[in-house]
Structure formats: structure tokens, C-alpha cells
Amino acid sequence: MTDFNFVFKDYSEEESKIYEKAMKEIIQNIKDGMSFKDAVDSVDVKDTELKSLIEDDALKILIAELCYVSKIPFEELANMLKLPLDTIRRANFEMLEDVELTLNNTFNKKRRGNA
């Protein structure tokens, strides 16, 4: 497994509100036909680290919902979002790594708890 510098953040109440509002706006903007970049750029988030996390999460959510649930091929999603196919593939790989890390952490916590 490749080592990644995952950023898992505990959001403050204010950050959570900003996050939720931005996510809703990004998804709606995409539904309205905006490219992914334009949809992300259109949301007003002053904290650059938070905005970066929102951007990453939004793309991963779109991949999960559209590619895994709705069975849209990566190529079609890339065209729809006006993103390079490599960006979609990289985000998908990172998303799967996130899932693996979460599962491993959950499994290890349960294992240690029963020892």
C-alpha cells in the first residue's frame, strides 16, 4: 500500500456549517451544468485548507454516487465535470485508500478492545 498524507479533520461547528453549505452549492452548481472547477471556484470559503478538503470530498462523493451507484463510467464523469480522466482516477484511488484506512483503523480498534 502506498503511503499518503491523509487529512482527517474534526470540524468545528462553524466549519461544519461552511462545509455543508459549500457542498450543497457545489453539487447544485454541477447539476445546473457548471464544470467541477467552476462549481468549486464559485463557493466562498475563506479558509484555503477547508476549501481544499471540500473540493476533495466533493469529487469523491460525485465519484461514489455517479460511478459506483449510478454506474457512470469514469470517462463519462470526466467529460461531464470537464476534468482530466487522470484526475478522476487519482481521486478514485485516494477514495479507495481512505476506505481501506478507515476499515483498518476500525478493525484494529475492535481487535484491541477484545484482547
PDB file of C-alpha atoms in Angstrom:
ATOM      1  CA  MET A   1       0.000   0.000   0.000  1.00  0.00           C
ATOM      2  CA  THR A   2       1.257   3.448  -0.900  1.00  0.00           C
ATOM      3  CA  ASP A   3       1.672   5.918   1.941  1.00  0.00           C
ATOM      4  CA  PHE A   4      -0.485   9.013   1.585  1.00  0.00           C
ATOM      5  CA  ASN A   5      -0.740  12.069   3.749  1.00  0.00           C
ATOM      6  CA  PHE A   6      -4.425  11.812   4.506  1.00  0.00           C
ATOM      7  CA  VAL A   7      -6.025  14.772   6.192  1.00  0.00           C
ATOM      8  CA  PHE A   8      -8.834  13.757   8.509  1.00  0.00           C
ATOM      9  CA  LYS A   9     -10.235  16.837  10.145  1.00  0.00           C
ATOM     10  CA  ASP A  10     -12.506  17.343  13.096  1.00  0.00           C
ATOM     11  CA  TYR A  11     -14.610  20.296  12.059  1.00  0.00           C
ATOM     12  CA  SER A  12     -15.734  22.997  14.460  1.00  0.00           C
ATOM     13  CA  GLU A  13     -19.439  23.817  14.430  1.00  0.00           C
ATOM     14  CA  GLU A  14     -18.763  26.860  12.228  1.00  0.00           C
ATOM     15  CA  GLU A  15     -16.555  24.861   9.832  1.00  0.00           C
ATOM     16  CA  SER A  16     -19.264  22.200   9.606  1.00  0.00           C
ATOM     17  CA  LYS A  17     -21.809  24.822   8.568  1.00  0.00           C
ATOM     18  CA  ILE A  18     -19.427  26.242   5.960  1.00  0.00           C
ATOM     19  CA  TYR A  19     -18.619  22.721   4.715  1.00  0.00           C
ATOM     20  CA  GLU A  20     -22.276  21.689   4.380  1.00  0.00           C
ATOM     21  CA  LYS A  21     -23.277  24.928   2.646  1.00  0.00           C
ATOM     22  CA  ALA A  22     -20.363  24.735   0.203  1.00  0.00           C
ATOM     23  CA  MET A  23     -21.022  21.067  -0.603  1.00  0.00           C
ATOM     24  CA  LYS A  24     -24.691  21.781  -1.363  1.00  0.00           C
ATOM     25  CA  GLU A  25     -23.722  24.723  -3.583  1.00  0.00           C
ATOM     26  CA  ILE A  26     -21.087  22.723  -5.480  1.00  0.00           C
ATOM     27  CA  ILE A  27     -23.463  19.821  -6.147  1.00  0.00           C
ATOM     28  CA  GLN A  28     -26.247  22.177  -7.224  1.00  0.00           C
ATOM     29  CA  ASN A  29     -23.890  24.114  -9.495  1.00  0.00           C
ATOM     30  CA  ILE A  30     -22.830  20.873 -11.171  1.00  0.00           C
ATOM     31  CA  LYS A  31     -26.486  19.850 -11.599  1.00  0.00           C
ATOM     32  CA  ASP A  32     -27.001  23.246 -13.223  1.00  0.00           C
ATOM     33  CA  GLY A  33     -24.273  22.421 -15.759  1.00  0.00           C
ATOM     34  CA  MET A  34     -21.155  24.055 -14.321  1.00  0.00           C
ATOM     35  CA  SER A  35     -17.791  22.378 -14.678  1.00  0.00           C
ATOM     36  CA  PHE A  36     -16.338  20.975 -11.460  1.00  0.00           C
ATOM     37  CA  LYS A  37     -13.680  23.711 -11.286  1.00  0.00           C
ATOM     38  CA  ASP A  38     -16.228  26.490 -11.837  1.00  0.00           C
ATOM     39  CA  ALA A  39     -18.586  24.944  -9.268  1.00  0.00           C
ATOM     40  CA  VAL A  40     -15.805  24.832  -6.668  1.00  0.00           C
ATOM     41  CA  ASP A  41     -14.476  28.280  -7.547  1.00  0.00           C
ATOM     42  CA  SER A  42     -17.964  29.771  -7.157  1.00  0.00           C
ATOM     43  CA  VAL A  43     -18.264  28.920  -3.453  1.00  0.00           C
ATOM     44  CA  ASP A  44     -16.996  31.448  -0.953  1.00  0.00           C
ATOM     45  CA  VAL A  45     -14.770  29.683   1.587  1.00  0.00           C
ATOM     46  CA  LYS A  46     -12.069  31.907   3.062  1.00  0.00           C
ATOM     47  CA  ASP A  47     -10.051  29.112   4.718  1.00  0.00           C
ATOM     48  CA  THR A  48      -7.948  27.631   1.895  1.00  0.00           C
ATOM     49  CA  GLU A  49      -7.297  24.354   3.762  1.00  0.00           C
ATOM     50  CA  LEU A  50     -11.022  23.872   4.375  1.00  0.00           C
ATOM     51  CA  LYS A  51     -11.829  24.721   0.756  1.00  0.00           C
ATOM     52  CA  SER A  52      -9.270  22.174  -0.429  1.00  0.00           C
ATOM     53  CA  LEU A  53     -10.844  19.485   1.769  1.00  0.00           C
ATOM     54  CA  ILE A  54     -14.303  20.419   0.467  1.00  0.00           C
ATOM     55  CA  GLU A  55     -13.069  20.167  -3.129  1.00  0.00           C
ATOM     56  CA  ASP A  56     -11.523  16.732  -2.499  1.00  0.00           C
ATOM     57  CA  ASP A  57     -14.617  15.455  -0.698  1.00  0.00           C
ATOM     58  CA  ALA A  58     -16.992  16.796  -3.355  1.00  0.00           C
ATOM     59  CA  LEU A  59     -15.136  14.975  -6.124  1.00  0.00           C
ATOM     60  CA  LYS A  60     -15.009  11.732  -4.138  1.00  0.00           C
ATOM     61  CA  ILE A  61     -18.734  11.970  -3.350  1.00  0.00           C
ATOM     62  CA  LEU A  62     -19.515  12.521  -7.028  1.00  0.00           C
ATOM     63  CA  ILE A  63     -17.381   9.521  -7.978  1.00  0.00           C
ATOM     64  CA  ALA A  64     -19.060   7.325  -5.356  1.00  0.00           C
ATOM     65  CA  GLU A  65     -22.584   8.392  -6.294  1.00  0.00           C
ATOM     66  CA  LEU A  66     -22.240   8.598 -10.053  1.00  0.00           C
ATOM     67  CA  CYS A  67     -19.706   5.894 -10.853  1.00  0.00           C
ATOM     68  CA  TYR A  68     -20.396   3.291  -8.191  1.00  0.00           C
ATOM     69  CA  VAL A  69     -24.126   3.820  -7.595  1.00  0.00           C
ATOM     70  CA  SER A  70     -25.327   5.108 -10.983  1.00  0.00           C
ATOM     71  CA  LYS A  71     -22.703   3.116 -12.929  1.00  0.00           C
ATOM     72  CA  ILE A  72     -21.475   6.073 -14.994  1.00  0.00           C
ATOM     73  CA  PRO A  73     -18.026   5.271 -16.454  1.00  0.00           C
ATOM     74  CA  PHE A  74     -15.067   7.375 -15.308  1.00  0.00           C
ATOM     75  CA  GLU A  75     -14.645   8.706 -18.838  1.00  0.00           C
ATOM     76  CA  GLU A  76     -18.213   9.993 -18.936  1.00  0.00           C
ATOM     77  CA  LEU A  77     -17.870  11.594 -15.497  1.00  0.00           C
ATOM     78  CA  ALA A  78     -14.635  13.286 -16.567  1.00  0.00           C
ATOM     79  CA  ASN A  79     -16.435  14.743 -19.601  1.00  0.00           C
ATOM     80  CA  MET A  80     -19.424  15.791 -17.508  1.00  0.00           C
ATOM     81  CA  LEU A  81     -17.248  17.579 -14.935  1.00  0.00           C
ATOM     82  CA  LYS A  82     -14.784  18.855 -17.557  1.00  0.00           C
ATOM     83  CA  LEU A  83     -11.862  17.280 -15.704  1.00  0.00           C
ATOM     84  CA  PRO A  84      -8.965  15.185 -16.999  1.00  0.00           C
ATOM     85  CA  LEU A  85      -9.592  11.457 -16.725  1.00  0.00           C
ATOM     86  CA  ASP A  86      -6.405  11.119 -14.663  1.00  0.00           C
ATOM     87  CA  THR A  87      -7.886  13.474 -12.051  1.00  0.00           C
ATOM     88  CA  ILE A  88     -10.948  11.231 -11.717  1.00  0.00           C
ATOM     89  CA  ARG A  89      -8.812   8.099 -11.484  1.00  0.00           C
ATOM     90  CA  ARG A  90      -6.486   9.648  -8.902  1.00  0.00           C
ATOM     91  CA  ALA A  91      -9.405  10.831  -6.757  1.00  0.00           C
ATOM     92  CA  ASN A  92     -10.989   7.386  -7.022  1.00  0.00           C
ATOM     93  CA  PHE A  93      -7.761   5.729  -5.905  1.00  0.00           C
ATOM     94  CA  GLU A  94      -7.448   8.142  -2.970  1.00  0.00           C
ATOM     95  CA  MET A  95     -11.079   7.475  -2.041  1.00  0.00           C
ATOM     96  CA  LEU A  96     -10.458   3.732  -2.007  1.00  0.00           C
ATOM     97  CA  GLU A  97      -7.336   4.296   0.105  1.00  0.00           C
ATOM     98  CA  ASP A  98      -9.455   6.378   2.525  1.00  0.00           C
ATOM     99  CA  VAL A  99     -11.921   3.499   2.805  1.00  0.00           C
ATOM    100  CA  GLU A 100      -9.141   0.976   3.352  1.00  0.00           C
ATOM    101  CA  LEU A 101      -7.526   3.113   6.046  1.00  0.00           C
ATOM    102  CA  THR A 102     -10.859   3.620   7.797  1.00  0.00           C
ATOM    103  CA  LEU A 103     -11.627  -0.106   7.704  1.00  0.00           C
ATOM    104  CA  ASN A 104      -8.171  -0.990   9.002  1.00  0.00           C
ATOM    105  CA  ASN A 105      -8.444   1.525  11.833  1.00  0.00           C
ATOM    106  CA  THR A 106     -11.916   0.270  12.756  1.00  0.00           C
ATOM    107  CA  PHE A 107     -10.824  -3.364  12.630  1.00  0.00           C
ATOM    108  CA  ASN A 108      -7.705  -2.684  14.705  1.00  0.00           C
ATOM    109  CA  LYS A 109      -9.676  -0.758  17.358  1.00  0.00           C
ATOM    110  CA  LYS A 110     -12.186  -3.604  17.691  1.00  0.00           C
ATOM    111  CA  ARG A 111      -9.401  -6.151  17.821  1.00  0.00           C
ATOM    112  CA  ARG A 112      -7.530  -4.314  20.575  1.00  0.00           C
ATOM    113  CA  GLY A 113     -10.774  -3.778  22.513  1.00  0.00           C
ATOM    114  CA  ASN A 114     -11.460  -7.502  22.728  1.00  0.00           C
ATOM    115  CA  ALA A 115      -7.959  -8.534  23.779  1.00  0.00           C
TER     116      ALA A 115
END
